[in-house]
C-alpha positions as a Python dict, from the first residue, in 0.01 Angstrom:
ca = {
    (1, 'M'): (0, 0, 0),
    (2, 'K'): (-149, 294, 180),
    (3, 'N'): (-491, 232, 343),
    (4, 'V'): (-757, 482, 237),
    (5, 'Y'): (-1089, 529, 404),
    (6, 'L'): (-1369, 716, 234),
    (7, 'F'): (-1654, 895, 431),
    (8, 'Q'): (-1976, 1030, 288),
    (9, 'V'): (-2235, 979, 558),
    (10, 'N'): (-2604, 1047, 524),
    (11, 'Y'): (-2921, 974, 705),
    (12, 'Q'): (-3103, 643, 673),
    (13, 'M'): (-3470, 662, 571),
    (14, 'G'): (-3723, 398, 671),
    (15, 'H'): (-3641, 57, 818),
    (16, 'G'): (-3663, -310, 749),
    (17, 'Q'): (-3754, -376, 388),
    (18, 'Y'): (-3812, -11, 335),
    (19, 'T'): (-3463, 100, 435),
    (20, 'S'): (-3343, 366, 195),
    (21, 'L'): (-2988, 522, 172),
    (22, 'W'): (-2797, 756, -62),
    (23, 'L'): (-2507, 619, -252),
    (24, 'P'): (-2186, 825, -166),
    (25, 'Y'): (-2173, 973, -522),
    (26, 'S'): (-1937, 1264, -451),
    (27, 'V'): (-1655, 1081, -287),
    (28, 'A'): (-1683, 790, -528),
    (29, 'S'): (-1671, 1034, -820),
    (30, 'I'): (-1349, 1188, -686),
    (31, 'W'): (-1188, 859, -620),
    (32, 'A'): (-1289, 728, -977),
    (33, 'Y'): (-1091, 1023, -1103),
    (34, 'V'): (-769, 969, -901),
    (35, 'E'): (-742, 588, -931),
    (36, 'Q'): (-708, 627, -1319),
    (37, 'F'): (-344, 731, -1259),
    (38, 'D'): (-84, 464, -1195),
    (39, 'E'): (92, 630, -904),
    (40, 'I'): (-238, 634, -718),
    (41, 'K'): (-361, 294, -812),
    (42, 'N'): (-19, 136, -728),
    (43, 'N'): (18, 308, -385),
    (44, 'F'): (-328, 343, -241),
    (45, 'H'): (-602, 102, -166),
    (46, 'V'): (-955, 189, -50),
    (47, 'K'): (-1027, -35, 245),
    (48, 'D'): (-1375, 86, 308),
    (49, 'C'): (-1631, 349, 225),
    (50, 'I'): (-1844, 461, 518),
    (51, 'F'): (-2174, 575, 381),
    (52, 'K'): (-2430, 530, 660),
    (53, 'R'): (-2456, 679, 1008),
    (54, 'E'): (-2319, 413, 1234),
    (55, 'E'): (-2199, 415, 1592),
    (56, 'F'): (-1842, 567, 1611),
    (57, 'K'): (-1715, 258, 1794),
    (58, 'D'): (-1845, 18, 1527),
    (59, 'V'): (-1671, 226, 1252),
    (60, 'I'): (-1342, 246, 1435),
    (61, 'D'): (-1337, -112, 1546),
    (62, 'R'): (-1340, -237, 1191),
    (63, 'M'): (-1082, 9, 1057),
    (64, 'E'): (-732, -128, 1009),
    (65, 'D'): (-424, 109, 1025),
    (66, 'P'): (-560, 399, 818),
    (67, 'D'): (-308, 608, 638),
    (68, 'V'): (-554, 858, 474),
    (69, 'C'): (-912, 943, 561),
    (70, 'L'): (-1113, 1150, 311),
    (71, 'F'): (-1429, 1312, 443),
    (72, 'S'): (-1711, 1447, 202),
    (73, 'H'): (-1840, 1724, 423),
    (74, 'Y'): (-2200, 1853, 412),
    (75, 'L'): (-2434, 2035, 647),
    (76, 'W'): (-2610, 1713, 732),
    (77, 'N'): (-2299, 1527, 838),
    (78, 'D'): (-2095, 1820, 989),
    (79, 'N'): (-2110, 1720, 1352),
    (80, 'Y'): (-2092, 1351, 1273),
    (81, 'N'): (-1778, 1384, 1052),
    (82, 'L'): (-1585, 1614, 1285),
    (83, 'E'): (-1646, 1395, 1593),
    (84, 'L'): (-1559, 1080, 1404),
    (85, 'A'): (-1239, 1235, 1254),
    (86, 'K'): (-1139, 1343, 1601),
    (87, 'L'): (-1175, 989, 1747),
    (88, 'I'): (-984, 847, 1454),
    (89, 'K'): (-707, 1087, 1509),
    (90, 'E'): (-689, 1000, 1881),
    (91, 'R'): (-664, 627, 1779),
    (92, 'W'): (-411, 669, 1503),
    (93, 'P'): (-217, 993, 1563),
    (94, 'N'): (-30, 960, 1232),
    (95, 'V'): (-333, 928, 1005),
    (96, 'H'): (-380, 1214, 752),
    (97, 'I'): (-733, 1344, 770),
    (98, 'V'): (-863, 1545, 472),
    (99, 'F'): (-1196, 1733, 455),
    (100, 'G'): (-1357, 1859, 140),
    (101, 'G'): (-1715, 1964, 30),
    (102, 'P'): (-1962, 2253, 54),
    (103, 'Q'): (-1951, 2270, 445),
    (104, 'V'): (-1574, 2340, 433),
    (105, 'D'): (-1539, 2725, 461),
    (106, 'E'): (-1347, 2888, 177),
    (107, 'T'): (-1145, 3061, 450),
    (108, 'A'): (-984, 2721, 497),
    (109, 'S'): (-732, 2844, 762),
    (110, 'N'): (-1032, 2916, 989),
    (111, 'F'): (-1167, 2563, 948),
    (112, 'L'): (-828, 2419, 1025),
    (113, 'L'): (-781, 2640, 1329),
    (114, 'V'): (-1103, 2537, 1490),
    (115, 'N'): (-1057, 2177, 1389),
    (116, 'P'): (-694, 2078, 1479),
    (117, 'H'): (-762, 1707, 1420),
    (118, 'V'): (-809, 1789, 1039),
    (119, 'D'): (-476, 1799, 854),
    (120, 'T'): (-586, 1915, 516),
    (121, 'V'): (-889, 2077, 344),
    (122, 'V'): (-980, 2074, -25),
    (123, 'I'): (-1162, 2379, -158),
    (124, 'N'): (-1424, 2356, -440),
    (125, 'E'): (-1396, 2071, -704),
    (126, 'G'): (-1189, 1795, -555),
    (127, 'E'): (-1066, 1579, -839),
    (128, 'V'): (-744, 1755, -931),
    (129, 'S'): (-676, 1864, -580),
    (130, 'L'): (-696, 1519, -444),
    (131, 'H'): (-469, 1381, -704),
    (132, 'T'): (-211, 1645, -626),
    (133, 'L'): (-255, 1582, -257),
    (134, 'L'): (-194, 1211, -276),
    (135, 'Q'): (112, 1271, -489),
    (136, 'D'): (238, 1511, -230),
    (137, 'Y'): (156, 1238, 33),
    (138, 'L'): (395, 1002, -129),
    (139, 'E'): (669, 1275, -118),
    (140, 'D'): (584, 1350, 246),
    (141, 'D'): (497, 1709, 150),
    (142, 'V'): (122, 1747, 204),
    (143, 'K'): (0, 2104, 218),
    (144, 'P'): (-280, 2215, 462),
    (145, 'I'): (-487, 2368, 194),
    (146, 'Y'): (-547, 2255, -180),
    (147, 'H'): (-751, 2487, -405),
    (148, 'V'): (-716, 2437, -775),
    (149, 'A'): (-870, 2733, -951),
    (150, 'R'): (-911, 2575, -1292),
    (151, 'R'): (-1210, 2352, -1369),
    (152, 'V'): (-1208, 1986, -1410),
    (153, 'K'): (-1227, 1890, -1775),
    (154, 'L'): (-1536, 1680, -1805),
    (155, 'E'): (-1446, 1517, -2141),
    (156, 'G'): (-1345, 1160, -2067),
    (157, 'L'): (-1399, 1197, -1697),
    (158, 'P'): (-1424, 853, -1527),
    (159, 'S'): (-1760, 755, -1396),
    (160, 'P'): (-1819, 637, -1033),
    (161, 'F'): (-2085, 404, -1154),
    (162, 'T'): (-1905, 228, -1443),
    (163, 'D'): (-1531, 292, -1414),
    (164, 'S'): (-1483, 235, -1041),
    (165, 'N'): (-1603, -58, -818),
    (166, 'I'): (-1678, 150, -509),
    (167, 'L'): (-2050, 195, -572),
    (168, 'Q'): (-2102, -147, -734),
    (169, 'K'): (-1947, -314, -418),
    (170, 'I'): (-2177, -107, -187),
    (171, 'V'): (-2488, -219, -382),
    (172, 'D'): (-2384, -581, -409),
    (173, 'E'): (-2308, -595, -29),
    (174, 'N'): (-2641, -443, 66),
    (175, 'P'): (-2911, -625, -141),
    (176, 'A'): (-3202, -532, 98),
    (177, 'T'): (-3141, -162, 73),
    (178, 'K'): (-3341, 73, -149),
    (179, 'W'): (-3100, 325, -309),
    (180, 'A'): (-3100, 685, -403),
    (181, 'T'): (-2827, 852, -596),
    (182, 'C'): (-2727, 1171, -772),
    (183, 'I'): (-2620, 1191, -1139),
    (184, 'E'): (-2470, 1483, -1335),
    (185, 'T'): (-2522, 1548, -1708),
    (186, 'N'): (-2349, 1884, -1687),
    (187, 'R'): (-2166, 2098, -1423),
    (188, 'G'): (-2175, 2460, -1359),
    (189, 'C'): (-2430, 2745, -1321),
    (190, 'P'): (-2461, 3074, -1522),
    (191, 'F'): (-2596, 3259, -1225),
    (192, 'K'): (-2412, 3425, -939),
    (193, 'C'): (-2675, 3439, -677),
    (194, 'S'): (-2501, 3560, -353),
    (195, 'F'): (-2679, 3313, -137),
    (196, 'C'): (-2540, 3026, -334),
    (197, 'D'): (-2184, 2917, -415),
    (198, 'W'): (-2274, 2719, -729),
    (199, 'G'): (-2205, 2995, -982),
    (200, 'S'): (-1898, 3119, -799),
    (201, 'L'): (-1754, 2773, -778),
    (202, 'T'): (-1771, 2717, -1157),
    (203, 'Q'): (-1704, 3066, -1279),
    (204, 'S'): (-2061, 3090, -1413),
    (205, 'K'): (-1985, 2846, -1702),
    (206, 'I'): (-2164, 2524, -1790),
    (207, 'T'): (-1959, 2232, -1921),
    (208, 'K'): (-2121, 1904, -2043),
    (209, 'F'): (-2039, 1542, -1966),
    (210, 'D'): (-2008, 1318, -2261),
    (211, 'L'): (-2354, 1189, -2354),
    (212, 'D'): (-2216, 828, -2386),
    (213, 'K'): (-2108, 858, -2026),
    (214, 'V'): (-2453, 972, -1915),
    (215, 'Y'): (-2635, 697, -2096),
    (216, 'K'): (-2391, 428, -1951),
    (217, 'E'): (-2463, 566, -1606),
    (218, 'W'): (-2840, 547, -1658),
    (219, 'D'): (-2799, 187, -1770),
    (220, 'W'): (-2609, 117, -1454),
    (221, 'I'): (-2879, 278, -1241),
    (222, 'V'): (-3154, 76, -1420),
    (223, 'N'): (-2956, -264, -1397),
    (224, 'N'): (-2896, -216, -1026),
    (225, 'G'): (-3249, -124, -943),
    (226, 'I'): (-3179, 224, -815),
    (227, 'E'): (-3516, 367, -711),
    (228, 'Y'): (-3466, 741, -660),
    (229, 'V'): (-3240, 969, -883),
    (230, 'H'): (-3167, 1332, -837),
    (231, 'I'): (-3024, 1500, -1144),
    (232, 'A'): (-2762, 1723, -982),
    (233, 'D'): (-2722, 1968, -1259),
    (234, 'A'): (-2775, 2325, -1146),
    (235, 'N'): (-3015, 2397, -1436),
    (236, 'F'): (-3153, 2089, -1591),
    (237, 'G'): (-3343, 2187, -1912),
    (238, 'V'): (-3116, 2470, -1999),
    (239, 'F'): (-2999, 2261, -2317),
    (240, 'K'): (-3354, 2197, -2429),
    (241, 'D'): (-3266, 1954, -2713),
    (242, 'R'): (-3004, 1762, -2527),
    (243, 'D'): (-3195, 1745, -2210),
    (244, 'M'): (-3508, 1632, -2379),
    (245, 'E'): (-3301, 1360, -2556),
    (246, 'V'): (-3175, 1244, -2206),
    (247, 'T'): (-3531, 1249, -2080),
    (248, 'E'): (-3670, 1045, -2356),
    (249, 'S'): (-3392, 782, -2314),
    (250, 'L'): (-3457, 770, -1943),
    (251, 'V'): (-3839, 740, -1980),
    (252, 'S'): (-3785, 451, -2234),
    (253, 'L'): (-3565, 273, -1989),
    (254, 'Q'): (-3803, 317, -1713),
    (255, 'K'): (-4096, 192, -1918),
    (256, 'E'): (-3899, -126, -2023),
    (257, 'Y'): (-3726, -208, -1686),
    (258, 'G'): (-3933, -36, -1413),
    (259, 'Y'): (-3638, 173, -1271),
    (260, 'P'): (-3575, 422, -1151),
    (261, 'K'): (-3898, 487, -975),
    (262, 'V'): (-3861, 859, -930),
    (263, 'V'): (-3643, 1112, -1095),
    (264, 'D'): (-3603, 1465, -950),
    (265, 'A'): (-3409, 1759, -1091),
    (266, 'T'): (-3297, 2116, -1014),
    (267, 'W'): (-3475, 2284, -1302),
    (268, 'Y'): (-3332, 2564, -1521),
    (269, 'K'): (-3387, 2888, -1319),
    (270, 'N'): (-3537, 3084, -1605),
    (271, 'S'): (-3801, 2815, -1687),
    (272, 'S'): (-3992, 2845, -2006),
    (273, 'E'): (-4236, 2633, -2212),
    (274, 'D'): (-3947, 2421, -2340),
    (275, 'V'): (-3854, 2324, -2002),
    (276, 'L'): (-4214, 2255, -1917),
    (277, 'K'): (-4217, 2003, -2212),
    (278, 'I'): (-3938, 1804, -2044),
    (279, 'V'): (-4119, 1819, -1706),
    (280, 'K'): (-4433, 1697, -1871),
    (281, 'K'): (-4248, 1409, -2027),
    (282, 'F'): (-4121, 1303, -1687),
    (283, 'I'): (-4465, 1331, -1531),
    (284, 'S'): (-4640, 1132, -1808),
    (285, 'S'): (-4419, 834, -1721),
    (286, 'G'): (-4481, 877, -1343),
    (287, 'L'): (-4117, 962, -1285),
    (288, 'N'): (-4146, 1305, -1150),
    (289, 'R'): (-4360, 1514, -906),
    (290, 'G'): (-4356, 1852, -1088),
    (291, 'I'): (-4149, 2164, -1138),
    (292, 'T'): (-3989, 2400, -883),
    (293, 'L'): (-3991, 2760, -994),
    (294, 'S'): (-3721, 2930, -788),
    (295, 'V'): (-3863, 3272, -682),
    (296, 'Q'): (-3657, 3336, -361),
    (297, 'S'): (-3808, 3682, -318),
    (298, 'M'): (-4071, 3902, -499),
    (299, 'D'): (-3902, 4221, -390),
    (300, 'M'): (-3695, 4384, -671),
    (301, 'D'): (-3449, 4554, -424),
    (302, 'V'): (-3386, 4218, -258),
    (303, 'L'): (-3325, 4046, -589),
    (304, 'E'): (-3082, 4311, -703),
    (305, 'E'): (-2891, 4282, -366),
    (306, 'I'): (-2867, 3906, -398),
    (307, 'K'): (-2764, 3918, -762),
    (308, 'R'): (-3067, 3709, -851),
    (309, 'R'): (-3219, 3819, -1186),
    (310, 'N'): (-3552, 3670, -1116),
    (311, 'M'): (-3830, 3569, -1367),
    (312, 'E'): (-4063, 3868, -1446),
    (313, 'F'): (-4376, 3840, -1245),
    (314, 'S'): (-4588, 3830, -1549),
    (315, 'N'): (-4381, 3546, -1683),
    (316, 'L'): (-4411, 3366, -1352),
    (317, 'K'): (-4789, 3398, -1370),
    (318, 'E'): (-4780, 3274, -1742),
    (319, 'I'): (-4577, 2965, -1638),
    (320, 'F'): (-4805, 2882, -1340),
    (321, 'D'): (-5109, 2910, -1589),
    (322, 'I'): (-4934, 2672, -1827),
    (323, 'C'): (-4863, 2422, -1542),
    (324, 'N'): (-5227, 2434, -1425),
    (325, 'K'): (-5355, 2391, -1784),
    (326, 'E'): (-5124, 2108, -1844),
    (327, 'Q'): (-5179, 1948, -1499),
    (328, 'I'): (-4816, 1987, -1416),
    (329, 'P'): (-4768, 2021, -1031),
    (330, 'S'): (-4569, 2327, -948),
    (331, 'Y'): (-4383, 2441, -645),
    (332, 'T'): (-4201, 2759, -557),
    (333, 'E'): (-3947, 2873, -298),
    (334, 'L'): (-3910, 3188, -95),
    (335, 'I'): (-3601, 3224, 121),
    (336, 'L'): (-3660, 3371, 462),
    (337, 'G'): (-3418, 3639, 574),
    (338, 'L'): (-3252, 3754, 265),
    (339, 'P'): (-3061, 4093, 269),
    (340, 'L'): (-3290, 4395, 258),
    (341, 'E'): (-3601, 4176, 306),
    (342, 'T'): (-3829, 4298, 585),
    (343, 'F'): (-4113, 4122, 754),
    (344, 'D'): (-4359, 4326, 549),
    (345, 'S'): (-4189, 4276, 208),
    (346, 'W'): (-4159, 3901, 268),
    (347, 'C'): (-4530, 3870, 359),
    (348, 'K'): (-4622, 4079, 61),
    (349, 'G'): (-4404, 3858, -162),
    (350, 'L'): (-4571, 3544, -22),
    (351, 'C'): (-4913, 3686, -92),
    (352, 'D'): (-4813, 3793, -447),
    (353, 'V'): (-4695, 3440, -524),
    (354, 'I'): (-5014, 3280, -381),
    (355, 'E'): (-5232, 3538, -570),
}
């Protein structure tokens, strides 16, 4: 059996009885996908999943003859991952180190050039690419770059919560930790904002996970006492009837079992009264802090340049008015330094939003 190590390191919040950590949802999701295939299950074994920021020496000292190391690479673990991967490569020169995630540049050859201790990079969605990579590993024919253009089919996709033991093992072995996790009910984004890779990644299409899978995952979250959940859909609320059904089910579970404590979401960019009804349902049960209305800029030239079809200003005012009337906390975002934005236009936009 080949020894596999998974890495999705995040920051620890709090200490003692208030220690809080994120479950390594992304890397667990990808492994749940590949381990359904016999050639992977019969040839590869996950020895450990490193999910918290430990001293490098402590991590390396407990590793045993790694064959493949898979790093889920984000802005917040960029330096940590690269340094740890370098040290692992120095200790075991024959280990195959793979990086994937949003911090891996799509010009993957550049990433490999400046990080010679990384053997392979995976671009965009990782499920199919990793399956192919591990098959190639068994044939001693691993490529430096894997980039599968087609989308992952979500129907019947295994769950990292209920169809794999990685997350369950982590929770069971750390009973004093307060957990946060992501969950997806759909994947994709219809927008092509140039400051974001979400739409380009998924060809601006949204596909849905099976509702049965979603409900089983919520049950797992509740039964394991997960306190904080982020719904990682790009536009939760875009499917108003379905998303309201999910919300009502979650509110019912929280009322009965007390978990999760907080649920956050990335709300549908073109928010409407229908979305606000979902937000209000969350707030009424104490699960959510309010809605974020993504403005980004109030300058029409900037919005055109970044391919961001923003809410009409009048509509934005209308939604703020509804939020205030319904006592729904509301937030907004302005991005500093967008193309064509000037100091004066940004200040004016900020004043317009406040007004």
